[in-house]
Amino acid sequence: MKKLYAAALGYMIAGLLSGIYYRELTKALNFSGETMLSVLHTHLLILGMFFFLILISLEKLFQLSTNKRFSLFFWIYNIGVVWTITLMAIHGTLDVLGIASGPAIAGLAGMGHIILSIGLILFFMILKEVLFNKKA
């Protein structure tokens, strides 16, 4: 439960800081175009803070962490979120600076999404086990 709370708190702080970063960087460089930085804030809050706040409730109800796959899910999901967010921040910053990001950034971002998807698949496997394999 403590690591779920810590994850939610960490993502909340990162989400708020990313909003400040976006605002201040674009303001300092008089940038008014499209950038990945504009959605970084919401991605961190939804995939991070809100996801883990919901997970805390599910943990309280179903003790998801007792599942043998839970730790694997937790780390893979977090790696996927951090990887994806990092590439979004790099891509967005390059956009603001007027530097083309190229296919390597897109490929690495895609890998982050794949890792994140694996984490979500593990989560739903755990949830299914907990919800439907309970013995009455």
Tab-separated table of C-alpha atoms in Angstrom:
chain	number	residue	atom	x	y	z
A	1	MET	CA	0.000	0.000	0.000
A	2	LYS	CA	2.853	2.391	0.839
A	3	LYS	CA	4.518	1.951	-2.545
A	4	LEU	CA	1.207	2.610	-4.315
A	5	TYR	CA	0.795	5.823	-2.314
A	6	ALA	CA	4.415	6.802	-3.006
A	7	ALA	CA	3.931	6.188	-6.727
A	8	ALA	CA	0.744	8.288	-6.805
A	9	LEU	CA	2.456	11.092	-4.907
A	10	GLY	CA	5.555	10.958	-7.116
A	11	TYR	CA	3.498	11.145	-10.293
A	12	MET	CA	1.424	14.001	-8.861
A	13	ILE	CA	4.590	15.995	-8.170
A	14	ALA	CA	6.029	15.153	-11.606
A	15	GLY	CA	2.726	16.091	-13.266
A	16	LEU	CA	2.611	19.468	-11.571
A	17	LEU	CA	6.276	20.158	-12.332
A	18	SER	CA	5.791	19.189	-15.981
A	19	GLY	CA	2.984	21.737	-16.249
A	20	ILE	CA	5.288	24.419	-14.894
A	21	TYR	CA	8.076	23.308	-17.259
A	22	TYR	CA	5.753	23.501	-20.273
A	23	ARG	CA	4.426	26.930	-19.304
A	24	GLU	CA	7.794	28.461	-18.487
A	25	LEU	CA	9.723	26.991	-21.440
A	26	THR	CA	7.149	28.025	-24.030
A	27	LYS	CA	6.798	31.457	-22.440
A	28	ALA	CA	10.572	32.022	-22.297
A	29	LEU	CA	10.984	31.078	-25.973
A	30	ASN	CA	7.751	32.738	-27.184
A	31	PHE	CA	6.599	29.382	-28.547
A	32	SER	CA	2.959	29.066	-29.567
A	33	GLY	CA	2.883	25.936	-31.739
A	34	GLU	CA	1.971	22.307	-31.086
A	35	THR	CA	4.206	20.326	-28.746
A	36	MET	CA	4.111	17.064	-26.819
A	37	LEU	CA	4.815	19.108	-23.692
A	38	SER	CA	1.213	20.326	-23.717
A	39	VAL	CA	-0.060	16.813	-22.869
A	40	LEU	CA	2.785	15.734	-20.586
A	41	HIS	CA	0.998	17.122	-17.508
A	42	THR	CA	-2.208	15.173	-18.145
A	43	HIS	CA	-0.383	11.951	-19.049
A	44	LEU	CA	1.514	12.020	-15.752
A	45	LEU	CA	-1.605	12.754	-13.734
A	46	ILE	CA	-3.791	10.118	-15.428
A	47	LEU	CA	-1.308	7.280	-16.092
A	48	GLY	CA	0.477	8.001	-12.834
A	49	MET	CA	-1.392	9.694	-10.022
A	50	PHE	CA	-5.001	8.732	-10.838
A	51	PHE	CA	-4.108	5.194	-11.894
A	52	PHE	CA	-2.333	4.565	-8.588
A	53	LEU	CA	-5.073	6.241	-6.544
A	54	ILE	CA	-7.575	3.861	-8.151
A	55	LEU	CA	-5.157	0.993	-7.564
A	56	ILE	CA	-5.019	1.884	-3.855
A	57	SER	CA	-8.804	1.429	-3.682
A	58	LEU	CA	-8.609	-1.876	-5.541
A	59	GLU	CA	-5.794	-3.024	-3.255
A	60	LYS	CA	-7.894	-2.186	-0.206
A	61	LEU	CA	-10.819	-4.207	-1.593
A	62	PHE	CA	-9.075	-7.158	-3.231
A	63	GLN	CA	-5.479	-7.320	-1.896
A	64	LEU	CA	-4.076	-7.321	-5.439
A	65	SER	CA	-0.523	-7.238	-4.102
A	66	THR	CA	-0.861	-10.818	-2.855
A	67	ASN	CA	-0.846	-11.980	-6.478
A	68	LYS	CA	2.514	-13.420	-7.512
A	69	ARG	CA	2.586	-11.190	-10.626
A	70	PHE	CA	1.906	-7.943	-8.782
A	71	SER	CA	5.515	-6.880	-8.277
A	72	LEU	CA	6.318	-7.637	-11.935
A	73	PHE	CA	3.297	-5.576	-13.023
A	74	PHE	CA	4.258	-2.695	-10.712
A	75	TRP	CA	7.790	-2.369	-12.049
A	76	ILE	CA	6.988	-2.958	-15.722
A	77	TYR	CA	4.109	-0.475	-15.622
A	78	ASN	CA	6.254	2.185	-13.948
A	79	ILE	CA	9.146	1.641	-16.357
A	80	GLY	CA	6.681	1.993	-19.242
A	81	VAL	CA	5.189	5.212	-17.870
A	82	VAL	CA	8.553	6.793	-17.065
A	83	TRP	CA	10.047	5.718	-20.409
A	84	THR	CA	7.070	7.072	-22.369
A	85	ILE	CA	6.930	10.331	-20.395
A	86	THR	CA	10.673	10.886	-20.772
A	87	LEU	CA	10.461	10.518	-24.544
A	88	MET	CA	7.436	12.823	-24.643
A	89	ALA	CA	9.421	15.424	-22.696
A	90	ILE	CA	12.424	15.089	-25.021
A	91	HIS	CA	10.251	15.263	-28.137
A	92	GLY	CA	8.293	18.234	-26.819
A	93	THR	CA	11.409	20.111	-25.754
A	94	LEU	CA	12.985	19.570	-29.171
A	95	ASP	CA	9.782	20.912	-30.772
A	96	VAL	CA	9.921	24.067	-28.669
A	97	LEU	CA	13.605	24.517	-29.476
A	98	GLY	CA	12.876	24.094	-33.185
A	99	ILE	CA	14.956	20.914	-33.533
A	100	ALA	CA	13.601	17.966	-35.534
A	101	SER	CA	13.268	14.895	-33.335
A	102	GLY	CA	13.725	12.225	-36.018
A	103	PRO	CA	12.681	8.594	-36.195
A	104	ALA	CA	14.853	7.435	-33.273
A	105	ILE	CA	12.745	9.416	-30.796
A	106	ALA	CA	9.550	8.003	-32.303
A	107	GLY	CA	10.933	4.454	-32.138
A	108	LEU	CA	12.020	4.806	-28.528
A	109	ALA	CA	8.648	6.309	-27.616
A	110	GLY	CA	6.979	3.333	-29.273
A	111	MET	CA	9.053	0.992	-27.113
A	112	GLY	CA	7.829	2.866	-24.041
A	113	HIS	CA	4.245	2.364	-25.155
A	114	ILE	CA	4.882	-1.356	-25.659
A	115	ILE	CA	6.337	-1.677	-22.142
A	116	LEU	CA	3.373	0.277	-20.756
A	117	SER	CA	0.978	-2.033	-22.622
A	118	ILE	CA	2.673	-5.114	-21.169
A	119	GLY	CA	2.205	-3.595	-17.709
A	120	LEU	CA	-1.479	-2.976	-18.374
A	121	ILE	CA	-1.959	-6.522	-19.666
A	122	LEU	CA	-0.364	-7.855	-16.470
A	123	PHE	CA	-2.646	-5.616	-14.413
A	124	PHE	CA	-5.765	-6.957	-16.115
A	125	MET	CA	-4.545	-10.536	-15.690
A	126	ILE	CA	-4.138	-9.897	-11.961
A	127	LEU	CA	-7.513	-8.170	-11.734
A	128	LYS	CA	-9.245	-11.007	-13.578
A	129	GLU	CA	-7.708	-13.583	-11.247
A	130	VAL	CA	-8.756	-11.644	-8.175
A	131	LEU	CA	-12.280	-10.930	-9.405
A	132	PHE	CA	-13.199	-14.275	-10.928
A	133	ASN	CA	-11.081	-16.909	-9.187
A	134	LYS	CA	-12.218	-16.139	-5.653
A	135	LYS	CA	-13.423	-19.183	-3.804
A	136	ALA	CA	-16.720	-18.598	-2.001
